[in-house]
Amino acid sequence: MEEKTAVIYGTSVASMRTAANLGKLGYRVIVLNKGDFLDDIPHQLSHTRPRAICNLCLRFVLKRMKNVSFLHNVEIDSIKRNGKIEITLKHTLPDVSPEKCVECNKCLETGKVKVIYRSMGNSTYIVDWETVENPEEFSKVCPFGAINPDRGVREEKVTADVFVIGSNYTPEEMEKLKDFGYGEIEDVVTIDQVENWFLGIGPALEALKRPSDGETPSSVALIVTQGMKETSNCEGFEPFIHAVETGLSIKELDPSIDIKVFSRELFTWGKGQISLVKRAMDMGIEFVMVEDVEVGGVIKWN
Ligand code: SF4
């Protein structure tokens, strides 16, 4: 089969997930990033606001996928279709190539290079070019050829079969959710619907009402579908944390509602999220580790 290329513009959560899913389908995926590294802010968010969804775990998944690559420091100049989609980019070359730099810090001895250390990923090295007389000669300071003497903006082209503009997170395909009884069995709803109710834009304002009869349910099952019934097995923690968060919101609304979270694993990242799960347990939310579930009049699991 001819290899197809997907180009994704932006590094939002939606972009990361799209990259992972297209990569799994066998696409060669190129993610375009305006900045020079993937921001650390989501990482910090996972500790300070554990309910926030970030893309950190997806980065590790994507790192293992050989057919997914990132192009940093690029802006789109033009896009046109000529059989395939041709995208012209303005690529600003970094002073030091992160792919070649091994962070030996030898260049720092010259006093002409500064470094921004980062907790995750590559550190950023910046050359003070104004103090450099001969860039070509200066670049030889690096034994690994990582310093770019021909820095600046370069025009580059990529061609794509698919061009994706990273926007909002897209929920799971509705068709696949039928395997969990969605659309077929009364009162099986998606987590987005539940969130809409809490946000006050759904059918009931700030209240949990069962769709079939408008009553408040006495028990709620939250099923984290990832990895079950051949759904995406991308091992991100956000669907799980989403379920924990929803369970807590329901408990805050009515502590008497019995809540079970069904999941293949306790997907968590960092102390913040672990303490969120502990809090959920303290509030009586039960976690059931399962390989699969069957949703009928009752829920069966194994
Ligand atoms: S000398 Fe080269 S490899 Fe070492 S830190 Fe500097 S740029 Fe990186």
Short mmCIF file of C-alpha atoms in Angstrom, two decimals, residues 24-243:
data_model
loop_
_atom_site.label_atom_id
_atom_site.label_comp_id
_atom_site.label_asym_id
_atom_site.label_seq_id
_atom_site.Cartn_x
_atom_site.Cartn_y
_atom_site.Cartn_z
CA LYS A 24 -1.43 3.80 14.22
CA LEU A 25 -3.33 3.63 10.94
CA GLY A 26 0.05 3.58 9.16
CA TYR A 27 0.26 7.19 8.04
CA ARG A 28 3.56 9.03 8.00
CA VAL A 29 2.67 11.95 10.26
CA ILE A 30 4.40 15.33 10.43
CA VAL A 31 3.32 17.65 13.23
CA LEU A 32 4.10 21.33 12.61
CA ASN A 33 4.91 23.42 15.67
CA LYS A 34 5.30 27.20 15.66
CA GLY A 35 7.54 27.18 18.73
CA ASP A 36 10.93 25.58 19.27
CA PHE A 37 9.79 22.89 21.70
CA LEU A 38 6.59 21.40 23.08
CA ASP A 39 5.58 23.57 25.96
CA ASP A 40 6.12 22.51 29.56
CA ILE A 41 2.91 24.20 30.72
CA PRO A 42 0.76 21.08 30.36
CA HIS A 43 3.29 19.22 32.51
CA GLN A 44 2.94 21.83 35.25
CA LEU A 45 -0.83 21.73 34.87
CA SER A 46 -0.85 18.02 35.64
CA HIS A 47 0.55 18.79 39.10
CA THR A 48 -1.21 22.00 39.98
CA ARG A 49 -4.56 21.30 38.37
CA PRO A 50 -4.82 17.53 38.10
CA ARG A 51 -8.28 17.72 36.62
CA ALA A 52 -6.91 19.58 33.61
CA ILE A 53 -6.33 17.49 30.53
CA CYS A 54 -2.87 17.83 29.03
CA ASN A 55 -0.94 16.13 26.27
CA LEU A 56 2.01 14.95 28.31
CA CYS A 57 1.35 11.22 28.20
CA LEU A 58 0.70 11.38 24.47
CA ARG A 59 4.17 12.79 23.94
CA PHE A 60 5.68 9.59 25.29
CA VAL A 61 3.43 7.50 23.06
CA LEU A 62 4.36 9.59 20.03
CA LYS A 63 8.06 9.39 20.81
CA ARG A 64 7.91 5.62 20.36
CA MET A 65 6.17 5.93 16.98
CA LYS A 66 8.83 6.00 14.27
CA ASN A 67 6.40 7.27 11.62
CA VAL A 68 5.48 10.41 13.59
CA SER A 69 7.85 13.38 13.51
CA PHE A 70 7.78 17.00 14.65
CA LEU A 71 8.95 20.08 12.76
CA HIS A 72 9.56 22.91 15.21
CA ASN A 73 9.90 26.64 14.48
CA VAL A 74 7.75 26.56 11.37
CA GLU A 75 5.11 28.93 10.05
CA ILE A 76 2.88 28.13 7.10
CA ASP A 77 3.55 30.41 4.15
CA SER A 78 1.10 28.95 1.63
CA ILE A 79 -1.01 25.87 0.95
CA LYS A 80 -2.17 24.70 -2.47
CA ARG A 81 -3.45 21.51 -4.03
CA ASN A 82 -1.51 20.09 -6.92
CA GLY A 83 -2.65 16.48 -6.90
CA LYS A 84 -1.39 16.30 -3.33
CA ILE A 85 -1.53 19.17 -0.85
CA GLU A 86 1.64 21.27 -1.05
CA ILE A 87 2.51 23.23 2.05
CA THR A 88 5.25 25.84 1.92
CA LEU A 89 6.85 26.54 5.27
CA LYS A 90 9.09 29.18 6.74
CA HIS A 91 11.43 27.20 8.92
CA THR A 92 13.54 29.14 11.41
CA LEU A 93 16.61 27.05 12.11
CA PRO A 94 17.60 26.98 15.78
CA ASP A 95 21.13 28.05 16.77
CA VAL A 96 21.74 24.50 17.95
CA SER A 97 20.07 21.50 16.40
CA PRO A 98 18.31 19.53 19.18
CA GLU A 99 18.61 16.33 17.11
CA LYS A 100 22.42 16.52 17.10
CA CYS A 101 23.18 18.20 20.44
CA VAL A 102 24.11 15.78 23.24
CA GLU A 103 24.20 18.57 25.86
CA CYS A 104 27.89 18.12 26.66
CA ASN A 105 28.09 21.89 27.39
CA LYS A 106 31.50 22.25 25.71
CA CYS A 107 30.24 25.27 23.75
CA LEU A 108 29.39 27.07 27.02
CA GLU A 109 33.14 27.37 27.73
CA THR A 110 33.37 29.95 24.92
CA GLY A 111 31.12 32.32 26.88
CA LYS A 112 29.17 32.93 23.66
CA VAL A 113 26.42 30.40 24.26
CA LYS A 114 23.65 30.45 26.85
CA VAL A 115 21.42 27.58 27.81
CA ILE A 116 17.85 27.29 29.06
CA TYR A 117 17.61 24.04 30.99
CA ARG A 118 14.28 22.29 30.81
CA SER A 119 12.83 19.66 33.10
CA MET A 120 11.66 17.56 30.17
CA GLY A 121 13.00 17.23 26.66
CA ASN A 122 15.96 19.03 25.18
CA SER A 123 17.52 22.12 26.71
CA THR A 124 17.63 25.17 24.43
CA TYR A 125 21.05 26.59 23.49
CA ILE A 126 21.24 30.17 22.23
CA VAL A 127 24.34 31.58 20.54
CA ASP A 128 25.14 35.27 20.98
CA TRP A 129 25.95 35.73 17.28
CA GLU A 130 26.86 39.40 17.73
CA THR A 131 29.99 38.31 19.57
CA VAL A 132 30.91 35.74 16.92
CA GLU A 133 33.20 36.94 14.13
CA ASN A 134 33.24 33.86 11.94
CA PRO A 135 30.10 31.67 12.34
CA GLU A 136 31.51 28.84 10.20
CA GLU A 137 34.67 28.66 12.29
CA PHE A 138 32.76 29.05 15.57
CA SER A 139 30.45 26.12 14.76
CA LYS A 140 33.49 23.79 14.89
CA VAL A 141 33.54 24.28 18.68
CA CYS A 142 30.85 21.63 18.81
CA PRO A 143 32.28 18.14 18.29
CA PHE A 144 28.86 16.89 17.21
CA GLY A 145 28.17 19.43 14.46
CA ALA A 146 25.10 20.70 16.31
CA ILE A 147 25.72 24.45 15.92
CA ASN A 148 24.03 25.87 12.81
CA PRO A 149 26.25 28.56 11.25
CA ASP A 150 23.67 29.09 8.49
CA ARG A 151 20.96 29.97 10.98
CA GLY A 152 18.01 32.02 9.82
CA VAL A 153 14.75 31.44 7.99
CA ARG A 154 14.66 28.81 5.28
CA GLU A 155 11.84 27.95 2.89
CA GLU A 156 10.84 24.30 2.94
CA LYS A 157 8.02 22.31 1.36
CA VAL A 158 6.11 19.29 2.57
CA THR A 159 3.45 17.41 0.65
CA ALA A 160 0.49 15.75 2.28
CA ASP A 161 -2.45 13.54 1.46
CA VAL A 162 -4.26 14.89 4.49
CA PHE A 163 -3.86 18.25 6.19
CA VAL A 164 -5.30 18.55 9.67
CA ILE A 165 -5.73 21.81 11.52
CA GLY A 166 -5.46 21.03 15.22
CA SER A 167 -8.57 22.33 16.91
CA ASN A 168 -10.71 21.05 19.73
CA TYR A 169 -10.66 17.56 21.13
CA THR A 170 -12.92 15.26 19.13
CA PRO A 171 -14.92 12.70 21.08
CA GLU A 172 -14.81 8.97 20.38
CA GLU A 173 -16.59 7.90 17.18
CA MET A 174 -20.27 7.48 17.94
CA GLU A 175 -20.49 4.31 15.83
CA LYS A 176 -17.89 2.56 18.01
CA LEU A 177 -19.76 3.50 21.16
CA LYS A 178 -22.59 1.21 20.03
CA ASP A 179 -20.44 -1.66 21.33
CA PHE A 180 -21.01 -0.20 24.77
CA GLY A 181 -24.75 0.12 24.24
CA TYR A 182 -24.69 3.81 23.30
CA GLY A 183 -27.71 4.75 21.20
CA GLU A 184 -29.19 1.29 21.74
CA ILE A 185 -29.78 1.06 25.47
CA GLU A 186 -31.62 3.63 27.55
CA ASP A 187 -29.52 5.80 29.84
CA VAL A 188 -26.15 4.97 28.28
CA VAL A 189 -24.67 8.42 27.67
CA THR A 190 -21.28 9.86 26.76
CA ILE A 191 -19.10 11.74 29.18
CA ASP A 192 -19.45 14.85 27.00
CA GLN A 193 -23.21 14.76 27.51
CA VAL A 194 -22.71 14.49 31.27
CA GLU A 195 -20.33 17.45 31.18
CA ASN A 196 -22.82 19.46 29.19
CA TRP A 197 -25.42 18.86 31.87
CA PHE A 198 -23.05 20.09 34.56
CA LEU A 199 -22.13 23.11 32.47
CA GLY A 200 -25.79 23.97 32.38
CA ILE A 201 -26.11 23.83 28.61
CA GLY A 202 -27.67 20.38 28.46
CA PRO A 203 -31.19 19.13 29.13
CA ALA A 204 -31.05 19.63 32.93
CA LEU A 205 -29.39 22.54 34.67
CA GLU A 206 -26.71 21.62 37.21
CA ALA A 207 -28.39 18.35 37.99
CA LEU A 208 -27.92 14.74 37.00
CA LYS A 209 -31.15 13.48 35.44
CA ARG A 210 -31.62 10.11 33.85
CA PRO A 211 -32.62 10.64 30.18
CA SER A 212 -35.28 7.89 30.26
CA ASP A 213 -37.46 9.32 33.04
CA GLY A 214 -35.85 12.55 34.26
CA GLU A 215 -35.18 11.06 37.71
CA THR A 216 -31.88 11.27 39.57
CA PRO A 217 -30.21 7.83 39.31
CA SER A 218 -29.22 5.98 42.48
CA SER A 219 -26.11 4.53 40.81
CA VAL A 220 -23.85 5.53 37.93
CA ALA A 221 -21.27 3.44 36.03
CA LEU A 222 -18.47 5.38 34.35
CA ILE A 223 -16.77 3.23 31.71
CA VAL A 224 -13.32 4.27 30.49
CA THR A 225 -13.57 2.67 27.06
CA GLN A 226 -9.98 3.04 25.88
CA GLY A 227 -8.46 -0.30 25.00
CA MET A 228 -11.77 -2.17 25.21
CA LYS A 229 -13.50 -3.67 22.16
CA GLU A 230 -10.76 -2.52 19.76
CA THR A 231 -11.22 1.14 20.58
CA SER A 232 -8.11 3.32 20.69
CA ASN A 233 -5.58 1.74 23.05
CA CYS A 234 -3.50 4.88 23.17
CA GLU A 235 -2.60 4.83 26.85
CA GLY A 236 -3.31 8.42 27.77
CA PHE A 237 -4.51 9.25 31.24
CA GLU A 238 -7.02 11.91 30.26
CA PRO A 239 -10.09 9.66 29.65
CA PHE A 240 -9.50 8.06 33.06
CA ILE A 241 -9.01 11.39 34.84
CA HIS A 242 -12.05 12.68 32.98
CA ALA A 243 -14.08 9.83 34.51
#
